[in-house]
Amino acid sequence: MIETRHSTIAQDAKGSSRNVSEVYSRVDHSSTNKGRFQAKPLVSSWLPTINNTLSPLMRWTGHYPEKLQDYYLNFAREVVVPRLNPPRPADWPKYIGTHEHAPYEISVAFAPRKKAKVRFSVQPLVDTPVVDDPLGQKELRKKLDDMAIACHADRKRQVAFLDAVFLTDEEQSGLVEKGGEATGELPQQNVFCAFDLEPADEDGDPTIYMKTYLFPQLKALATGRSLMDITEDVLVRLADGDQALLDAWKMLRTFLTTDGKD
């Protein structure tokens, strides 16, 4: 069966509210692979979970007029959900964003003198790898591009980010060859997308800030370079001469290599 935990707002004895942000929907796969009768998800998509958590949280904050709520819910329904795999047992171990292996997490951001902001993140997966896309990079790139277009994100910067982290054709071929020789099973690119749903007044326009999270592990496996060096190359490429960003990275790298763990 599917187990669903909804984000809730709990009140303590003094009447203060606190947010419980984690939301997950998990397929019980204990009965899978037992003959021809396999466990099946109770719903065909993540839409019920996403809709039934975003909607009450936006209402609870009091900063999302009805037309704004409709816009954001439509974005989740028409843009995000179709680019997620439906709940199914085979995918459950692949979700690495939460301890419960969920592809979806929701939260509310609180800050002094600012309106409470609802935001959520998802982990899109690729279907079974194909010959011309063994690591799922092409399919993931298409999903990310579709979502960026829908929320008017900076696609130029996102493309540069993907180009810097995703493997080149040569790197991919080498990794595929090594992976086939070792285990016969290839790793897949992991990607997270987060969306900040900006609150607004009654006459305000809807605004969605999209964030993309990539992981350089496959780049390290394919090239033999350290994660630190790859991360630095990516950041320098994206900084495009922004000295403030480069100085911030220099300070962070010093901490990681001296006081932290390399």
mmCIF file of C-alpha atoms in Angstrom:
data_model
loop_
_atom_site.group_PDB
_atom_site.id
_atom_site.type_symbol
_atom_site.label_atom_id
_atom_site.label_comp_id
_atom_site.label_asym_id
_atom_site.label_seq_id
_atom_site.Cartn_x
_atom_site.Cartn_y
_atom_site.Cartn_z
ATOM 1 C CA MET A 1 0.000 0.000 0.000
ATOM 2 C CA ILE A 2 1.010 3.621 -0.160
ATOM 3 C CA GLU A 3 1.726 5.407 3.083
ATOM 4 C CA THR A 4 1.300 9.162 2.959
ATOM 5 C CA ARG A 5 2.399 11.665 5.571
ATOM 6 C CA HIS A 6 1.058 15.170 5.145
ATOM 7 C CA SER A 7 2.698 18.375 6.248
ATOM 8 C CA THR A 8 0.828 19.683 9.259
ATOM 9 C CA ILE A 9 0.733 22.753 11.429
ATOM 10 C CA ALA A 10 0.735 21.799 15.085
ATOM 11 C CA GLN A 11 -0.014 24.038 18.042
ATOM 12 C CA ASP A 12 1.621 23.678 21.430
ATOM 13 C CA ALA A 13 0.037 24.347 24.820
ATOM 14 C CA LYS A 14 0.666 28.081 24.492
ATOM 15 C CA GLY A 15 -1.050 28.245 21.129
ATOM 16 C CA SER A 16 2.156 28.783 19.162
ATOM 17 C CA SER A 17 2.279 27.164 15.746
ATOM 18 C CA ARG A 18 5.084 25.114 14.310
ATOM 19 C CA ASN A 19 5.453 23.518 10.913
ATOM 20 C CA VAL A 20 6.060 19.846 10.314
ATOM 21 C CA SER A 21 7.495 20.018 6.847
ATOM 22 C CA GLU A 22 8.283 16.525 5.657
ATOM 23 C CA VAL A 23 5.804 14.942 3.326
ATOM 24 C CA TYR A 24 6.206 11.579 1.764
ATOM 25 C CA SER A 25 4.298 8.908 -0.005
ATOM 26 C CA ARG A 26 5.838 5.471 0.092
ATOM 27 C CA VAL A 27 4.952 2.250 -1.631
ATOM 28 C CA ASP A 28 5.026 -0.842 0.556
ATOM 29 C CA HIS A 29 7.004 -3.203 -1.644
ATOM 30 C CA SER A 30 7.238 -6.084 0.825
ATOM 31 C CA SER A 31 5.068 -8.247 -1.390
ATOM 32 C CA THR A 32 6.792 -7.486 -4.672
ATOM 33 C CA ASN A 33 8.521 -10.139 -6.719
ATOM 34 C CA LYS A 34 6.365 -12.877 -5.257
ATOM 35 C CA GLY A 35 5.011 -14.656 -8.268
ATOM 36 C CA ARG A 36 2.825 -12.803 -10.701
ATOM 37 C CA PHE A 37 0.912 -10.942 -7.994
ATOM 38 C CA GLN A 38 2.918 -7.824 -7.244
ATOM 39 C CA ALA A 39 2.170 -4.835 -5.053
ATOM 40 C CA LYS A 40 0.633 -1.967 -6.996
ATOM 41 C CA PRO A 41 0.425 1.701 -5.991
ATOM 42 C CA LEU A 42 -3.002 2.883 -4.928
ATOM 43 C CA VAL A 43 -2.820 6.048 -7.005
ATOM 44 C CA SER A 44 -1.482 6.659 -10.493
ATOM 45 C CA SER A 45 0.487 9.833 -9.742
ATOM 46 C CA TRP A 46 1.813 12.073 -7.004
ATOM 47 C CA LEU A 47 -0.908 14.640 -7.699
ATOM 48 C CA PRO A 48 -3.093 13.826 -4.657
ATOM 49 C CA THR A 49 -0.144 14.160 -2.273
ATOM 50 C CA ILE A 50 1.168 17.365 -3.823
ATOM 51 C CA ASN A 51 -2.234 19.011 -4.230
ATOM 52 C CA ASN A 52 -3.431 18.050 -0.751
ATOM 53 C CA THR A 53 -0.361 19.551 0.926
ATOM 54 C CA LEU A 54 0.309 22.668 -1.139
ATOM 55 C CA SER A 55 -3.281 23.862 -1.017
ATOM 56 C CA PRO A 56 -3.804 23.895 2.781
ATOM 57 C CA LEU A 57 -0.359 25.341 3.463
ATOM 58 C CA MET A 58 -0.919 28.264 1.100
ATOM 59 C CA ARG A 59 -4.272 28.930 2.745
ATOM 60 C CA TRP A 60 -2.747 28.650 6.215
ATOM 61 C CA THR A 61 -0.091 31.315 5.601
ATOM 62 C CA GLY A 62 -2.754 33.842 4.615
ATOM 63 C CA HIS A 63 -0.476 35.348 1.958
ATOM 64 C CA TYR A 64 -1.762 33.602 -1.145
ATOM 65 C CA PRO A 65 -4.955 35.049 -2.678
ATOM 66 C CA GLU A 66 -7.219 32.533 -4.370
ATOM 67 C CA LYS A 67 -6.042 33.362 -7.897
ATOM 68 C CA LEU A 68 -2.438 32.900 -6.768
ATOM 69 C CA GLN A 69 -3.256 29.539 -5.213
ATOM 70 C CA ASP A 70 -4.943 28.435 -8.431
ATOM 71 C CA TYR A 71 -1.906 29.444 -10.489
ATOM 72 C CA TYR A 72 0.568 27.567 -8.300
ATOM 73 C CA LEU A 73 -1.606 24.466 -8.021
ATOM 74 C CA ASN A 74 -2.033 24.450 -11.790
ATOM 75 C CA PHE A 75 1.750 24.706 -12.185
ATOM 76 C CA ALA A 76 2.225 21.680 -9.936
ATOM 77 C CA ARG A 77 -0.531 19.747 -11.694
ATOM 78 C CA GLU A 78 0.311 20.552 -15.322
ATOM 79 C CA VAL A 79 4.087 21.011 -15.209
ATOM 80 C CA VAL A 80 5.643 19.173 -12.271
ATOM 81 C CA VAL A 81 3.561 16.029 -11.737
ATOM 82 C CA PRO A 82 3.708 14.846 -15.391
ATOM 83 C CA ARG A 83 7.517 14.887 -15.126
ATOM 84 C CA LEU A 84 7.613 12.619 -12.094
ATOM 85 C CA ASN A 85 7.478 8.867 -12.308
ATOM 86 C CA PRO A 86 4.210 7.468 -10.936
ATOM 87 C CA PRO A 87 4.457 5.762 -7.529
ATOM 88 C CA ARG A 88 5.833 2.276 -8.098
ATOM 89 C CA PRO A 89 7.892 -0.140 -6.000
ATOM 90 C CA ALA A 90 10.824 -0.365 -8.420
ATOM 91 C CA ASP A 91 11.611 3.350 -8.014
ATOM 92 C CA TRP A 92 11.376 3.497 -4.239
ATOM 93 C CA PRO A 93 15.106 2.895 -3.498
ATOM 94 C CA LYS A 94 16.160 5.512 -6.072
ATOM 95 C CA TYR A 95 14.707 8.484 -4.206
ATOM 96 C CA ILE A 96 17.505 9.891 -2.054
ATOM 97 C CA GLY A 97 16.023 13.195 -0.923
ATOM 98 C CA THR A 98 14.415 11.982 2.308
ATOM 99 C CA HIS A 99 14.931 9.149 4.774
ATOM 100 C CA GLU A 100 11.656 7.645 3.571
ATOM 101 C CA HIS A 101 12.781 7.709 -0.069
ATOM 102 C CA ALA A 102 10.163 10.171 -1.274
ATOM 103 C CA PRO A 103 10.382 12.224 -4.481
ATOM 104 C CA TYR A 104 8.594 15.175 -2.882
ATOM 105 C CA GLU A 105 9.184 17.427 0.112
ATOM 106 C CA ILE A 106 7.360 20.573 1.158
ATOM 107 C CA SER A 107 8.218 23.318 3.635
ATOM 108 C CA VAL A 108 7.344 26.825 4.735
ATOM 109 C CA ALA A 109 10.065 29.473 4.985
ATOM 110 C CA PHE A 110 9.775 31.992 7.795
ATOM 111 C CA ALA A 111 11.863 35.182 8.014
ATOM 112 C CA PRO A 112 11.654 38.425 10.028
ATOM 113 C CA ARG A 113 9.468 41.073 8.403
ATOM 114 C CA LYS A 114 8.719 38.801 5.451
ATOM 115 C CA LYS A 115 5.671 36.822 4.453
ATOM 116 C CA ALA A 116 5.692 33.084 5.068
ATOM 117 C CA LYS A 117 6.623 31.352 1.823
ATOM 118 C CA VAL A 118 5.566 27.878 0.680
ATOM 119 C CA ARG A 119 8.129 25.917 -1.269
ATOM 120 C CA PHE A 120 8.609 22.352 -2.400
ATOM 121 C CA SER A 121 11.187 20.126 -4.044
ATOM 122 C CA VAL A 122 10.943 17.065 -6.272
ATOM 123 C CA GLN A 123 13.298 14.426 -7.630
ATOM 124 C CA PRO A 124 12.467 13.520 -11.225
ATOM 125 C CA LEU A 125 13.671 10.126 -12.402
ATOM 126 C CA VAL A 126 14.248 8.789 -15.879
ATOM 127 C CA ASP A 127 12.580 5.718 -17.278
ATOM 128 C CA THR A 128 14.529 2.652 -18.319
ATOM 129 C CA PRO A 129 17.778 3.844 -19.956
ATOM 130 C CA VAL A 130 17.942 3.611 -23.740
ATOM 131 C CA VAL A 131 20.893 3.072 -26.050
ATOM 132 C CA ASP A 132 21.395 6.736 -26.922
ATOM 133 C CA ASP A 133 20.768 7.905 -23.340
ATOM 134 C CA PRO A 134 22.304 5.275 -21.020
ATOM 135 C CA LEU A 135 22.647 7.596 -18.011
ATOM 136 C CA GLY A 136 19.320 9.353 -18.512
ATOM 137 C CA GLN A 137 20.959 12.722 -19.110
ATOM 138 C CA LYS A 138 18.949 13.659 -22.202
ATOM 139 C CA GLU A 139 15.626 12.854 -20.573
ATOM 140 C CA LEU A 140 16.517 14.718 -17.382
ATOM 141 C CA ARG A 141 17.689 17.732 -19.369
ATOM 142 C CA LYS A 142 14.358 17.815 -21.226
ATOM 143 C CA LYS A 143 12.360 17.629 -17.987
ATOM 144 C CA LEU A 144 14.420 20.395 -16.381
ATOM 145 C CA ASP A 145 14.131 22.598 -19.451
ATOM 146 C CA ASP A 146 10.354 22.164 -19.593
ATOM 147 C CA MET A 147 10.009 23.178 -15.941
ATOM 148 C CA ALA A 148 12.370 26.136 -16.347
ATOM 149 C CA ILE A 149 10.355 27.422 -19.301
ATOM 150 C CA ALA A 150 7.102 27.114 -17.362
ATOM 151 C CA CYS A 151 8.305 29.236 -14.447
ATOM 152 C CA HIS A 152 10.350 31.674 -16.567
ATOM 153 C CA ALA A 153 13.651 30.662 -14.990
ATOM 154 C CA ASP A 154 17.066 31.714 -16.270
ATOM 155 C CA ARG A 155 17.537 28.957 -18.841
ATOM 156 C CA LYS A 156 20.915 30.263 -20.000
ATOM 157 C CA ARG A 157 22.370 29.799 -16.541
ATOM 158 C CA GLN A 158 20.690 26.431 -16.105
ATOM 159 C CA VAL A 159 22.022 25.144 -19.430
ATOM 160 C CA ALA A 160 25.525 26.242 -18.421
ATOM 161 C CA PHE A 161 25.097 24.412 -15.108
ATOM 162 C CA LEU A 162 23.956 21.221 -16.818
ATOM 163 C CA ASP A 163 26.745 21.413 -19.396
ATOM 164 C CA ALA A 164 29.307 21.752 -16.615
ATOM 165 C CA VAL A 165 28.077 18.811 -14.525
ATOM 166 C CA PHE A 166 26.579 16.366 -17.006
ATOM 167 C CA LEU A 167 29.010 14.085 -18.798
ATOM 168 C CA THR A 168 30.261 14.766 -22.300
ATOM 169 C CA ASP A 169 29.678 12.078 -24.928
ATOM 170 C CA GLU A 170 33.258 10.898 -24.519
ATOM 171 C CA GLU A 171 33.028 10.762 -20.722
ATOM 172 C CA GLN A 172 29.700 8.967 -20.917
ATOM 173 C CA SER A 173 31.053 6.347 -23.323
ATOM 174 C CA GLY A 174 34.008 5.668 -21.052
ATOM 175 C CA LEU A 175 31.824 5.332 -17.971
ATOM 176 C CA VAL A 176 29.370 3.077 -19.775
ATOM 177 C CA GLU A 177 32.225 0.820 -20.833
ATOM 178 C CA LYS A 178 33.658 0.662 -17.316
ATOM 179 C CA GLY A 179 30.231 0.163 -15.765
ATOM 180 C CA GLY A 180 29.352 -2.663 -18.114
ATOM 181 C CA GLU A 181 32.588 -4.463 -17.360
ATOM 182 C CA ALA A 182 32.185 -4.099 -13.595
ATOM 183 C CA THR A 183 28.559 -4.828 -12.757
ATOM 184 C CA GLY A 184 26.460 -4.594 -15.880
ATOM 185 C CA GLU A 185 24.339 -1.931 -14.150
ATOM 186 C CA LEU A 186 24.885 1.743 -14.863
ATOM 187 C CA PRO A 187 24.434 4.577 -12.360
ATOM 188 C CA GLN A 188 21.950 7.320 -13.169
ATOM 189 C CA GLN A 189 22.203 11.069 -12.838
ATOM 190 C CA ASN A 190 20.483 12.431 -9.728
ATOM 191 C CA VAL A 191 18.697 15.770 -9.932
ATOM 192 C CA PHE A 192 16.566 17.774 -7.524
ATOM 193 C CA CYS A 193 14.349 20.726 -8.423
ATOM 194 C CA ALA A 194 12.998 23.162 -5.858
ATOM 195 C CA PHE A 195 10.318 25.778 -6.373
ATOM 196 C CA ASP A 196 9.705 28.829 -4.190
ATOM 197 C CA LEU A 197 6.094 29.978 -4.553
ATOM 198 C CA GLU A 198 6.278 33.693 -3.887
ATOM 199 C CA PRO A 199 3.414 35.156 -1.827
ATOM 200 C CA ALA A 200 1.753 38.345 -3.030
ATOM 201 C CA ASP A 201 -1.090 40.732 -2.350
ATOM 202 C CA GLU A 202 -4.468 40.485 -4.056
ATOM 203 C CA ASP A 203 -3.228 42.314 -7.153
ATOM 204 C CA GLY A 204 0.228 40.746 -7.173
ATOM 205 C CA ASP A 205 1.534 38.554 -9.973
ATOM 206 C CA PRO A 206 2.552 34.926 -9.407
ATOM 207 C CA THR A 207 6.295 34.342 -9.289
ATOM 208 C CA ILE A 208 8.091 31.006 -9.059
ATOM 209 C CA TYR A 209 11.797 30.758 -8.320
ATOM 210 C CA MET A 210 13.287 27.489 -9.552
ATOM 211 C CA LYS A 211 16.453 25.961 -8.122
ATOM 212 C CA THR A 212 18.294 23.008 -9.656
ATOM 213 C CA TYR A 213 20.548 20.715 -7.627
ATOM 214 C CA LEU A 214 23.072 18.529 -9.441
ATOM 215 C CA PHE A 215 25.649 16.062 -8.144
ATOM 216 C CA PRO A 216 29.161 15.681 -9.641
ATOM 217 C CA GLN A 217 29.739 12.056 -8.602
ATOM 218 C CA LEU A 218 29.348 10.662 -12.123
ATOM 219 C CA LYS A 219 31.737 13.317 -13.433
ATOM 220 C CA ALA A 220 34.271 12.201 -10.833
ATOM 221 C CA LEU A 221 33.823 8.539 -11.758
ATOM 222 C CA ALA A 222 34.202 9.265 -15.456
ATOM 223 C CA THR A 223 37.209 11.578 -15.211
ATOM 224 C CA GLY A 224 39.031 10.361 -12.106
ATOM 225 C CA ARG A 225 39.112 13.917 -10.739
ATOM 226 C CA SER A 226 38.218 14.906 -7.200
ATOM 227 C CA LEU A 227 34.773 16.213 -6.320
ATOM 228 C CA MET A 228 36.398 19.379 -4.985
ATOM 229 C CA ASP A 229 38.181 20.163 -8.247
ATOM 230 C CA ILE A 230 35.071 19.453 -10.309
ATOM 231 C CA THR A 231 32.967 21.662 -8.043
ATOM 232 C CA GLU A 232 35.484 24.476 -8.381
ATOM 233 C CA ASP A 233 35.494 24.213 -12.175
ATOM 234 C CA VAL A 234 31.694 24.339 -12.243
ATOM 235 C CA LEU A 235 31.555 27.354 -9.955
ATOM 236 C CA VAL A 236 34.232 29.285 -11.853
ATOM 237 C CA ARG A 237 32.383 28.601 -15.086
ATOM 238 C CA LEU A 238 29.078 29.822 -13.673
ATOM 239 C CA ALA A 239 30.622 32.830 -11.902
ATOM 240 C CA ASP A 240 31.605 34.285 -15.281
ATOM 241 C CA GLY A 241 34.034 36.691 -13.650
ATOM 242 C CA ASP A 242 31.867 37.567 -10.627
ATOM 243 C CA GLN A 243 34.661 38.301 -8.148
ATOM 244 C CA ALA A 244 32.387 38.297 -5.099
ATOM 245 C CA LEU A 245 31.249 34.757 -5.896
ATOM 246 C CA LEU A 246 34.814 33.621 -6.562
ATOM 247 C CA ASP A 247 35.997 35.112 -3.259
ATOM 248 C CA ALA A 248 33.172 33.352 -1.415
ATOM 249 C CA TRP A 249 34.168 30.039 -2.983
ATOM 250 C CA LYS A 250 37.831 30.611 -2.085
ATOM 251 C CA MET A 251 36.866 31.087 1.564
ATOM 252 C CA LEU A 252 34.607 28.012 1.519
ATOM 253 C CA ARG A 253 37.272 25.860 -0.101
ATOM 254 C CA THR A 254 39.808 26.951 2.517
ATOM 255 C CA PHE A 255 37.415 25.869 5.250
ATOM 256 C CA LEU A 256 36.643 22.536 3.595
ATOM 257 C CA THR A 257 40.290 21.657 3.041
ATOM 258 C CA THR A 258 41.618 22.823 6.420
ATOM 259 C CA ASP A 259 38.884 22.818 9.063
ATOM 260 C CA GLY A 260 36.428 20.526 7.326
ATOM 261 C CA LYS A 261 36.741 17.350 5.337
ATOM 262 C CA ASP A 262 38.138 17.319 1.828
#
